[in-house]
CSV table of C-alpha atoms in Angstrom, one decimal:
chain,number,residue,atom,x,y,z
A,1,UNK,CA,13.3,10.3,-9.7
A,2,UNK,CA,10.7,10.2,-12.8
A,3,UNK,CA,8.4,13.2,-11.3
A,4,UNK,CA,5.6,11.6,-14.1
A,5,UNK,CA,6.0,8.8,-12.0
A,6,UNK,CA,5.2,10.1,-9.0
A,7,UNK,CA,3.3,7.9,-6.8
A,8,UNK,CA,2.3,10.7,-4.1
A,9,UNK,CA,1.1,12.7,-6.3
A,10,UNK,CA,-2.6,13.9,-6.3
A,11,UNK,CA,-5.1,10.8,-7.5
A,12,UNK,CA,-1.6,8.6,-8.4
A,13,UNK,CA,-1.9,4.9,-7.1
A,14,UNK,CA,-4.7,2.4,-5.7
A,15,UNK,CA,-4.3,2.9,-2.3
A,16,UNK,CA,-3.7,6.6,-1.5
A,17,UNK,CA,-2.1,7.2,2.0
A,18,UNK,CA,-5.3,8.4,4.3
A,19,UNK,CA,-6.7,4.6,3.5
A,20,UNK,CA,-3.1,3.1,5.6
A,21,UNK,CA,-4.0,2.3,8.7
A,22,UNK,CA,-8.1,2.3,8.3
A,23,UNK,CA,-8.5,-1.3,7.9
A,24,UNK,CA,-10.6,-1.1,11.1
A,25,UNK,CA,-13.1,1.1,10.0
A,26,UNK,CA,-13.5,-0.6,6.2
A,27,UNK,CA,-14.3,-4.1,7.4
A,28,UNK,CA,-16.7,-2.3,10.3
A,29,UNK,CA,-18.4,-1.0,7.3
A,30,UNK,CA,-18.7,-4.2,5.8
A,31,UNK,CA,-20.1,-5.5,8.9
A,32,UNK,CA,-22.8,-2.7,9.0
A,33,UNK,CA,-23.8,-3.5,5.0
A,34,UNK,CA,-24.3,-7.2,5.2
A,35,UNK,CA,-26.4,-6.6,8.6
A,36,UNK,CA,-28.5,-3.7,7.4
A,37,UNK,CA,-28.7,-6.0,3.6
A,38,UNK,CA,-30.4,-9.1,6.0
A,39,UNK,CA,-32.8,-6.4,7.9
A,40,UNK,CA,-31.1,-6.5,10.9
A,41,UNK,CA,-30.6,-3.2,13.0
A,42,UNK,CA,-27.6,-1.3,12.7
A,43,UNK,CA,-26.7,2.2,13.6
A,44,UNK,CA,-25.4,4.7,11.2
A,45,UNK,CA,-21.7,5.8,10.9
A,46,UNK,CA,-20.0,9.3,12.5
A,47,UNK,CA,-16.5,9.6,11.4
A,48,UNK,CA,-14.6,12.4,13.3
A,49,UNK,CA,-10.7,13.8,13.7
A,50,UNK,CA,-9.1,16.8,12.6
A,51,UNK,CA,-8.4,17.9,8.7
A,52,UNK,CA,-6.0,16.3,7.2
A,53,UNK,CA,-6.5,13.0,8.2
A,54,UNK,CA,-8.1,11.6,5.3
A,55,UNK,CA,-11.8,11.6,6.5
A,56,UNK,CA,-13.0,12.7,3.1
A,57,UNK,CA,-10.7,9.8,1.1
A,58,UNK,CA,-12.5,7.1,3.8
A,59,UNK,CA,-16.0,8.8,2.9
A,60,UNK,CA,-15.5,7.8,-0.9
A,61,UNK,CA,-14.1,4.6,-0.1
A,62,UNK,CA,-17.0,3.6,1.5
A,63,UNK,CA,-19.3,4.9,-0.9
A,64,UNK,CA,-17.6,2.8,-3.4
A,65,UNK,CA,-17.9,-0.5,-0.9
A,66,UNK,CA,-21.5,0.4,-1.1
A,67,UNK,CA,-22.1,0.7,-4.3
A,68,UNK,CA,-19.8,-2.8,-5.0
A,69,UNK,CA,-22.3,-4.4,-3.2
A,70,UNK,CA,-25.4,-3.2,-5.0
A,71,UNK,CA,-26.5,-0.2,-2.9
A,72,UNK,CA,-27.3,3.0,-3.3
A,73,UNK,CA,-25.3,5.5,-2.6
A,74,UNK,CA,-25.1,9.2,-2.9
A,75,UNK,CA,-22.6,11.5,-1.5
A,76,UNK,CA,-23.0,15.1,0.1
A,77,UNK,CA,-20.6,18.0,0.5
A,78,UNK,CA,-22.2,20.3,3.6
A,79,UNK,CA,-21.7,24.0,3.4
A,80,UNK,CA,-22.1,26.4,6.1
A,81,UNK,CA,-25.5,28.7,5.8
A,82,UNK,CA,-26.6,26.5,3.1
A,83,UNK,CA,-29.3,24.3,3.5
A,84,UNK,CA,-29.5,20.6,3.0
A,85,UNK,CA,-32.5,19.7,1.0
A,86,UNK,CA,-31.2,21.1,-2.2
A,87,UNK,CA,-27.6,18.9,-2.1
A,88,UNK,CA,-29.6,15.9,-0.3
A,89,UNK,CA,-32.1,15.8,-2.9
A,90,UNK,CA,-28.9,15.6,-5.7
A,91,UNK,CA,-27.3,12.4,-3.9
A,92,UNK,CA,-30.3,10.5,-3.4
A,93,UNK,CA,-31.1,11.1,-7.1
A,94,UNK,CA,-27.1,9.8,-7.6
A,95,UNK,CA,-28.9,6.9,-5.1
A,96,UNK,CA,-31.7,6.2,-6.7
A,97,UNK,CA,-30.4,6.0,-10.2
A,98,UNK,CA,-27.7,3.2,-8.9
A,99,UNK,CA,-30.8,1.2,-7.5
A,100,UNK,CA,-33.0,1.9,-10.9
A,101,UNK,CA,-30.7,-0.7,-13.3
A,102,UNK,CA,-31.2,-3.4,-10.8
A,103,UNK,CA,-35.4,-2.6,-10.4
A,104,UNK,CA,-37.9,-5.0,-12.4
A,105,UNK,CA,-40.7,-2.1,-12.3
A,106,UNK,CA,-39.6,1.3,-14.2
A,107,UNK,CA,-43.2,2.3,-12.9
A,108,UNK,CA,-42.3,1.8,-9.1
A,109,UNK,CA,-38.2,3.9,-9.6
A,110,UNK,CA,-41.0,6.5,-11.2
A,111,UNK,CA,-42.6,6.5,-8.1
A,112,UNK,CA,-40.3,7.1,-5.8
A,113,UNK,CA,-38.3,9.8,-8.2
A,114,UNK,CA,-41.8,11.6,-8.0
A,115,UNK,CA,-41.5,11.6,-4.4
A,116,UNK,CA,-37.9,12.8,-4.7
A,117,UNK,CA,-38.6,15.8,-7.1
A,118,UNK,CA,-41.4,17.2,-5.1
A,119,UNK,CA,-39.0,16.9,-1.8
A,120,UNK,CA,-36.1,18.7,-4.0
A,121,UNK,CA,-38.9,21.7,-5.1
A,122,UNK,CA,-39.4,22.7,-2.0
A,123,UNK,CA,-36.3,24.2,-1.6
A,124,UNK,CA,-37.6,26.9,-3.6
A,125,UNK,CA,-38.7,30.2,-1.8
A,126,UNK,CA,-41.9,31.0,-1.3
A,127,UNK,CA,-43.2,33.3,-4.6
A,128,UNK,CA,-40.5,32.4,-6.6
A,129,UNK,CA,-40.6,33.6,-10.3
A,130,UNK,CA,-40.8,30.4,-12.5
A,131,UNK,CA,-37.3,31.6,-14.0
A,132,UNK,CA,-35.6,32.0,-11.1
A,133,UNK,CA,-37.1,28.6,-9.5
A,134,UNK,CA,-34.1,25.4,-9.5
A,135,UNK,CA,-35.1,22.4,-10.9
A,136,UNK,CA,-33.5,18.8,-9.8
A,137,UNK,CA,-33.5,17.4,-13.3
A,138,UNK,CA,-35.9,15.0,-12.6
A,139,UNK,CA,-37.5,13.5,-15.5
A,140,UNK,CA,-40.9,12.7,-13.9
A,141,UNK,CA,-43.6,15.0,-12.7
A,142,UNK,CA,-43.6,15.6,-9.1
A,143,UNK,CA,-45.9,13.5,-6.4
A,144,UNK,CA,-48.2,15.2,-3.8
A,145,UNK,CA,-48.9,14.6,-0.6
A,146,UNK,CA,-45.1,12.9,0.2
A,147,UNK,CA,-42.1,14.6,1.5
A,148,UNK,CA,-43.7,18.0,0.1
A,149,UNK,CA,-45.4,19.9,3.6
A,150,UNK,CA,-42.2,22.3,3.4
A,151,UNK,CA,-40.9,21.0,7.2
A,152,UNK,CA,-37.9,19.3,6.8
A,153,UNK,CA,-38.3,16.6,9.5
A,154,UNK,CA,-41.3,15.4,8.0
A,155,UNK,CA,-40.5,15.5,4.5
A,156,UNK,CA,-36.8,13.6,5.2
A,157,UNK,CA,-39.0,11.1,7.2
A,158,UNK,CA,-41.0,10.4,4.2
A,159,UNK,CA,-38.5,10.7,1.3
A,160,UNK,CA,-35.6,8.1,3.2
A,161,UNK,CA,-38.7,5.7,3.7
A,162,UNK,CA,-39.5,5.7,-0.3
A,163,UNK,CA,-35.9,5.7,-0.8
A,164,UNK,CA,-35.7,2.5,1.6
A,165,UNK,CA,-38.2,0.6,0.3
A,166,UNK,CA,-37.0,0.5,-3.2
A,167,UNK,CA,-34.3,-0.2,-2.2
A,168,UNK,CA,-35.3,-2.9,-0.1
A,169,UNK,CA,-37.5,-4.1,-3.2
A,170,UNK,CA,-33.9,-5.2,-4.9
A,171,UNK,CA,-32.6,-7.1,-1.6
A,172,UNK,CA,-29.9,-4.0,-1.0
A,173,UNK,CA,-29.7,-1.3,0.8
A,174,UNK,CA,-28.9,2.9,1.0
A,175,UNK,CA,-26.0,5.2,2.0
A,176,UNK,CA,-26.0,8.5,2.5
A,177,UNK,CA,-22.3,10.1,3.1
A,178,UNK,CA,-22.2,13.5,4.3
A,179,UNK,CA,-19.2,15.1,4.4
A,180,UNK,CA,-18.2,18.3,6.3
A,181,UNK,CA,-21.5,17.1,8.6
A,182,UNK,CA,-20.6,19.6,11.3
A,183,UNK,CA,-21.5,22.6,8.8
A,184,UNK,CA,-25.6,21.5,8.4
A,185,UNK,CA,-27.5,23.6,9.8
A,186,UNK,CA,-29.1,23.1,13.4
A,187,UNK,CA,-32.6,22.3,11.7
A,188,UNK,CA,-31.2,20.3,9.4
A,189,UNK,CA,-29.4,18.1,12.0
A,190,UNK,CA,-32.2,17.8,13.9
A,191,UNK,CA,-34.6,16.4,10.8
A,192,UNK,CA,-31.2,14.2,9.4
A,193,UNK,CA,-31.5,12.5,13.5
A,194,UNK,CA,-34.9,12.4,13.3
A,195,UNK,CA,-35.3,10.3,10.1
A,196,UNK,CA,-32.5,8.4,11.2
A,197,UNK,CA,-34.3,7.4,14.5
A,198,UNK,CA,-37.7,6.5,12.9
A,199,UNK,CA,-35.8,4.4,9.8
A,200,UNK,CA,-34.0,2.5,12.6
A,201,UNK,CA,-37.6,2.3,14.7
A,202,UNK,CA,-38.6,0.2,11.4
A,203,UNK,CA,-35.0,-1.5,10.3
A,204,UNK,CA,-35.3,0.4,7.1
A,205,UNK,CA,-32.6,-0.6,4.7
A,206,UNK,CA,-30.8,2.9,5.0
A,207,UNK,CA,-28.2,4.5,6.6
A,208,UNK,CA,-26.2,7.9,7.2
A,209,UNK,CA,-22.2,7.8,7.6
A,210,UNK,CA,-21.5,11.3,7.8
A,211,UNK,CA,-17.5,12.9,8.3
A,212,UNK,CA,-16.8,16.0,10.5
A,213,UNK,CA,-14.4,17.4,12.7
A,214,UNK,CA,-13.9,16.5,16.5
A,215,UNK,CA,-16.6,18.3,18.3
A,216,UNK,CA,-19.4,16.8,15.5
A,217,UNK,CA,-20.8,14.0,18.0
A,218,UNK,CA,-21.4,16.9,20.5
A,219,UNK,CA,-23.2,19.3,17.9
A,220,UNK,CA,-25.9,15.8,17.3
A,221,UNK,CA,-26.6,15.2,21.1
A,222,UNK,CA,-27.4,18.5,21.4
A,223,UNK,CA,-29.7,18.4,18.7
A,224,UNK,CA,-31.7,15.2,19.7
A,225,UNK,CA,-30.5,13.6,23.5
A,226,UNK,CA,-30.9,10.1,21.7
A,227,UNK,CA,-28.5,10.9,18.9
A,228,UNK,CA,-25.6,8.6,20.5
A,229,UNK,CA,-28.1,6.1,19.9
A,230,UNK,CA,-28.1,6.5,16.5
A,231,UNK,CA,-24.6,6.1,15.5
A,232,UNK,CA,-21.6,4.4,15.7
A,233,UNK,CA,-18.5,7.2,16.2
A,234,UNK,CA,-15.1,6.4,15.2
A,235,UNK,CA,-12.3,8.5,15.8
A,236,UNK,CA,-10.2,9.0,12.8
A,237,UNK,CA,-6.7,10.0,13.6
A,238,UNK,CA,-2.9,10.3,12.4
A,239,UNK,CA,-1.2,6.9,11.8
A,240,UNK,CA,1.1,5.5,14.0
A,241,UNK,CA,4.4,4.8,12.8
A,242,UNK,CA,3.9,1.3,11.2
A,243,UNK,CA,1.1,2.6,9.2
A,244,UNK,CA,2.8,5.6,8.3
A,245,UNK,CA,5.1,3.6,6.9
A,246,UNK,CA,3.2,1.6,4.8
A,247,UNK,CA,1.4,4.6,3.5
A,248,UNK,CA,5.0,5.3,2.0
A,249,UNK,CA,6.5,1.7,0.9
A,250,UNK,CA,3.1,0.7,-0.5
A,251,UNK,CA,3.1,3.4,-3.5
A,252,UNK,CA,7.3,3.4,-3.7
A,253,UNK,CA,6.9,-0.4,-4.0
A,254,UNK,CA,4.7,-0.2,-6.7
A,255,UNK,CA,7.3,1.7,-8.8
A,256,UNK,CA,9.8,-0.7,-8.3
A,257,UNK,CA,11.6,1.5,-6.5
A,258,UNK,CA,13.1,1.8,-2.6
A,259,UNK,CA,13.1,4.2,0.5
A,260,UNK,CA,15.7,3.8,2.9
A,261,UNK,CA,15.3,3.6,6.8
A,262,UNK,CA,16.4,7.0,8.0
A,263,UNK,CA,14.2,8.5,4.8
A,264,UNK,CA,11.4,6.6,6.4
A,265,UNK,CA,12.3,8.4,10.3
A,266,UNK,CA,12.7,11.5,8.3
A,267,UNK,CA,9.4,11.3,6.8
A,268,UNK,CA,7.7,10.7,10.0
A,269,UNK,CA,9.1,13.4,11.8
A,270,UNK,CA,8.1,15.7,9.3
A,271,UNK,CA,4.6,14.6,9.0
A,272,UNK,CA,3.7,13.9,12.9
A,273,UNK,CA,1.8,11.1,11.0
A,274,UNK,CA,-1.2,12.9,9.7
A,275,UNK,CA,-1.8,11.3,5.6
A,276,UNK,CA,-2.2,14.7,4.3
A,277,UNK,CA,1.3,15.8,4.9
A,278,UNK,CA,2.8,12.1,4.2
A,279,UNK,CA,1.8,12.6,1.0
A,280,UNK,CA,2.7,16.0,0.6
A,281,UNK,CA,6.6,15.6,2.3
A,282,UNK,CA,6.3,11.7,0.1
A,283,UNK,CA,5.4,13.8,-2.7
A,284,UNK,CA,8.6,16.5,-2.8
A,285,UNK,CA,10.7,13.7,-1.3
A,286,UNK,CA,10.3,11.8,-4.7
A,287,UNK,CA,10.8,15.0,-7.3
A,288,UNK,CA,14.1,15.8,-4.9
A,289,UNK,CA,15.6,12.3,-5.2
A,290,UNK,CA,18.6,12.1,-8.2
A,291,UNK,CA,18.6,8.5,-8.1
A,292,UNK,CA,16.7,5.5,-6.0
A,293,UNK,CA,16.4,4.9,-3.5
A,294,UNK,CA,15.1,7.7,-1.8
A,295,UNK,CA,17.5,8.6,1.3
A,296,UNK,CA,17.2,11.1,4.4
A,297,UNK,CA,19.3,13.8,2.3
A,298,UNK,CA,16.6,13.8,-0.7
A,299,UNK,CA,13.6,14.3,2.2
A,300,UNK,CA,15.7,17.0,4.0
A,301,UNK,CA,16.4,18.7,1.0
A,302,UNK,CA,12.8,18.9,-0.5
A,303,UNK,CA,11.5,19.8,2.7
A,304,UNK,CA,11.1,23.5,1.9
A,305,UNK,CA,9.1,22.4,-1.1
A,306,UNK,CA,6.8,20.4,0.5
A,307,UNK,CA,6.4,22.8,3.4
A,308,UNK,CA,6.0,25.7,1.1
A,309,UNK,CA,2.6,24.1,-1.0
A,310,UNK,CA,1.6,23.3,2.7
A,311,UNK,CA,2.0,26.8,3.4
A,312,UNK,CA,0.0,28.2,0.8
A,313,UNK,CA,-2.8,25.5,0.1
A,314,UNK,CA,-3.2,23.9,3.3
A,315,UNK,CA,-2.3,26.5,5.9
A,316,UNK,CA,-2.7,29.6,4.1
A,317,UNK,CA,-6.2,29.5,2.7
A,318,UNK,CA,-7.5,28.9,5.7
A,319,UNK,CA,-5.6,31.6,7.9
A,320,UNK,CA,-7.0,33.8,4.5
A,321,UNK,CA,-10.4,33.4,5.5
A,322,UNK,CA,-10.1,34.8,9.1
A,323,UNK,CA,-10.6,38.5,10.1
A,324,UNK,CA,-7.7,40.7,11.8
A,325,UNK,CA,-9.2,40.3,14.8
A,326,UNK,CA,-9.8,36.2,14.0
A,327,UNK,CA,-6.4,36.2,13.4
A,328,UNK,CA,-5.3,37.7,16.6
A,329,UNK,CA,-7.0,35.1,18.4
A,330,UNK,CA,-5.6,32.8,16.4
A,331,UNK,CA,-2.0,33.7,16.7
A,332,UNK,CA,-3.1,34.3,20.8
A,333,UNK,CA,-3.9,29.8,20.8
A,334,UNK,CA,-0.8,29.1,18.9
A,335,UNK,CA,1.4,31.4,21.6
A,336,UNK,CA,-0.5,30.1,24.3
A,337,UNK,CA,0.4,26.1,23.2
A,338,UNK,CA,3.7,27.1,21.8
A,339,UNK,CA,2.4,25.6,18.7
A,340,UNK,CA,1.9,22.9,20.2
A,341,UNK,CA,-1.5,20.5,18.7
A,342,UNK,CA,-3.0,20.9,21.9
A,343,UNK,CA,-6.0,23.2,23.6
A,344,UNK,CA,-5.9,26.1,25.5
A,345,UNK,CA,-8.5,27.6,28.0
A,346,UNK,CA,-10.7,30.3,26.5
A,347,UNK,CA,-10.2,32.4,29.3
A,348,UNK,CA,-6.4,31.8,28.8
A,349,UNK,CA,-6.7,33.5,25.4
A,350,UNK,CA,-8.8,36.3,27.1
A,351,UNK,CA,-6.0,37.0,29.7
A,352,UNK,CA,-3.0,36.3,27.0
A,353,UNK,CA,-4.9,39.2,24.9
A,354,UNK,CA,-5.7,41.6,28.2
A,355,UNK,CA,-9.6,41.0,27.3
A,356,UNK,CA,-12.5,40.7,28.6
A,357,UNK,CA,-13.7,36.6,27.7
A,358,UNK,CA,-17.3,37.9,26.7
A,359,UNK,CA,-15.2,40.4,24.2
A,360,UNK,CA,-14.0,37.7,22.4
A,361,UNK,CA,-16.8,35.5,21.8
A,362,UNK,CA,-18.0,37.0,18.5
A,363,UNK,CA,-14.2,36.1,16.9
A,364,UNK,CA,-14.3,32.8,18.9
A,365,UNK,CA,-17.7,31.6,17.3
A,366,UNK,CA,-16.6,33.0,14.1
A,367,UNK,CA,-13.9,30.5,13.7
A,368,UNK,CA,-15.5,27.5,15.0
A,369,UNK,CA,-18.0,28.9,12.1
A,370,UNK,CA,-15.8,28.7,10.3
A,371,UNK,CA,-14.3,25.2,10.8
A,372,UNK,CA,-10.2,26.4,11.5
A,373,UNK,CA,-11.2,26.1,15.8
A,374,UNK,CA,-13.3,23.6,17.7
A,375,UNK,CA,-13.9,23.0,21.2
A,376,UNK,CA,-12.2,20.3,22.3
A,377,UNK,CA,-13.9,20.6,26.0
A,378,UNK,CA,-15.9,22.9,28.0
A,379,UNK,CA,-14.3,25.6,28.8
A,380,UNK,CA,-11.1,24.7,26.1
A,381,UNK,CA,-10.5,25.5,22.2
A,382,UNK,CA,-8.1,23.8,19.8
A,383,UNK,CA,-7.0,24.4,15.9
A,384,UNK,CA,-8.9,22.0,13.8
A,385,UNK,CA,-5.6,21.2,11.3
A,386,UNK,CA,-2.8,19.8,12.8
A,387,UNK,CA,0.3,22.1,12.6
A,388,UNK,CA,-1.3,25.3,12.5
A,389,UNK,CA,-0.3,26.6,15.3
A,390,UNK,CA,3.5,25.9,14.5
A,391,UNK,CA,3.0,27.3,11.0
A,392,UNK,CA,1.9,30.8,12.9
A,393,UNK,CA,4.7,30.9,14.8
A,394,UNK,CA,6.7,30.7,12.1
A,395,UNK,CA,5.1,33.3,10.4
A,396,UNK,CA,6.3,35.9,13.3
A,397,UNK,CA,9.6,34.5,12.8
């Protein structure tokens, strides 16, 4: 069929797959904007599951429910080793400016930007040469004396209380969405939940909905023991089968064109369900086809396709970024499961290997580092994308 057409294809269609199947958590959302918009208390969001299942997609859709209704809302990417003020201070400028065309006083936006810009400087080092110093673009001159002492719990206090009350000024609200939430830093986790627990003290018109990977609820509580206080955490996994199928007649439907049954089988076998791969197996399924509909022969045959881009974009540049002796542990899990998506005991991998378990902590830590591992439970560790232990086996093959 018309590849131009394309439907699966990256950014093509309204409704990209990872939103089938998440009506739950878009009208929860709702819920949470028109409660926290009437200064009622309501806790902030964690979404959680494995890569691949379209947390990142959700993230932006809600960012754009908030921002339909009037918010302000600012989005941030989390990077491992890297602090947060720097990319905090960027999306609640994004927040900020959304709130400043609804404002009646330019003076009091000033205000609170002032606030903002003196909270961004301070990520500068200490001594700093005046060249080598960032600035946050902020066209006004910086405040003193608010969210500016340097220690990032008080600061983030301060600055999401400014932020808050301007925005409480236009009858709306703030969201913050930060994705990859498992990578911030343990100090920075521990200011994020404490501003989050004083804003919700005071029914502040802001809240967090942050995205990470499974074990993210366990890295807040052990930050601050009232963080399961202080959100709400939904589980984001693969679709079941009637969703998955929706996430594939929704876009072919909108072409005008059609998917038989056994493609639609086909499909979810090949997937396991997770939107990532629907849209990549969707995607080859649709080049492969000669003529519509789309049948069990056109999936089969462009299965190599799609499993070779999985291979190299999804799969591969993550196996990349692990040492030879990551790597060993690695292929150790996916032997262990028989590449299954399941966990295996840490001390499992240490006897599969004929190592000592303290011996392999240093690879073990790396990778959870490094976002490819988690630990599912005490004691247990598990691949954080789905598949990955089946694609290492095949690479032994």
């Amino acid at each position: 069929m018309d590849p131009v057409r394309n439907p699966f294809a990256p950014g093509a269609g309204q409704r990209p797959p990872e939103l089938a199947g998440r009506e739950k958590e878009l009208t929860a959302f709702e819920v949470v904007l028109e409660r926290v918009a009437r200064g009622r208390p309501e806790r902030s969001l964690v979404l959680t599951g494995l890569r691949g299942v379209g947390k990142t997609v959700l993230l932006g859709e809600l960012r754009s429910m908030a921002v339909r209704r009037g918010w302000g809302a600012g989005k941030v990417e989390a990077r491992p080793e890297a602090e947060l003020r720097r990319p905090l201070s960027a999306a609640l400028h994004r927040a900020v400016r959304d709130l400043a065309v609804r404002h009646r006083a330019p003076e009091r936006v000033e205000q609170v930007l002032g606030v903002l810009k003196a909270f961004a400087l301070k990520s500068n080092p200490d001594g700093a040469k005046l060249r080598e110093r960032w600035q946050p673009g902020i066209d006004v001159p910086a405040a003193t004396g608010r969210a500016d002492s340097g220690d990032i719990e008080i600061d983030l206090v301060e600055l999401f209380t400014e932020v808050a009350e301007l925005a409480q000024d236009v009858g709306t609200g703030v969201a913050v969405l930060i994705d990859e939430m498992q990578d911030i830093g343990a100090d920075d986790v521990s200011a994020l939940c404490a501003a989050c627990h004083e804003l919700s003290q005071s029914g502040a018109p802001l809240v967090v909905v942050g995205a990470g990977l499974p074990h993210l609820p366990a890295l807040l509580s052990a930050s601050k023991s009232y963080s399961e206080r202080l959100f709400r955490y939904a589980r984001i996994d693969r679709l079941d089968r009637e969703d998955a199928d929706r996430a594939v007649l929704a876009p072919v439907d909108r072409e005008g064109a059609g998917i038989t049954p056994q493609a639609l089988d086909a499909l979810y076998e090949r997937s396991g369900g997770y939107p990532y791969f629907i849209q990549a197996f969707g995607k080859a399924a649709w080049d492969a086809a000669p003529a519509d509909p789309i049948t069990a022969e056109d999936v089969l045959v462009a299965a190599p396709e799609a499993e070779g881009e999985l291979a190299v974009g999804f799969f591969g540049s993550r196996y990349e970024r692990a040492t030879p002796a990551e790597r060993e542990y690695l292929r150790a899990m996916a032997d262990l499961a028989h590449g299954r998506d399941e966990g295996v005991g840490t001390s499992d991998v240490a006897v599969f290997l004929g190592r000592k378990p303290s011996s392999l902590s240093p690879a073990r830590d790396s990778l959870i580092k490094k976002g490819l591992v988690y630990s599912a439970e005490r004691g247990r560790i598990a691949f954080t994308v789905p598949h990955f232990g089946r694609y290492l086996l095949q690479m032994e093959e």
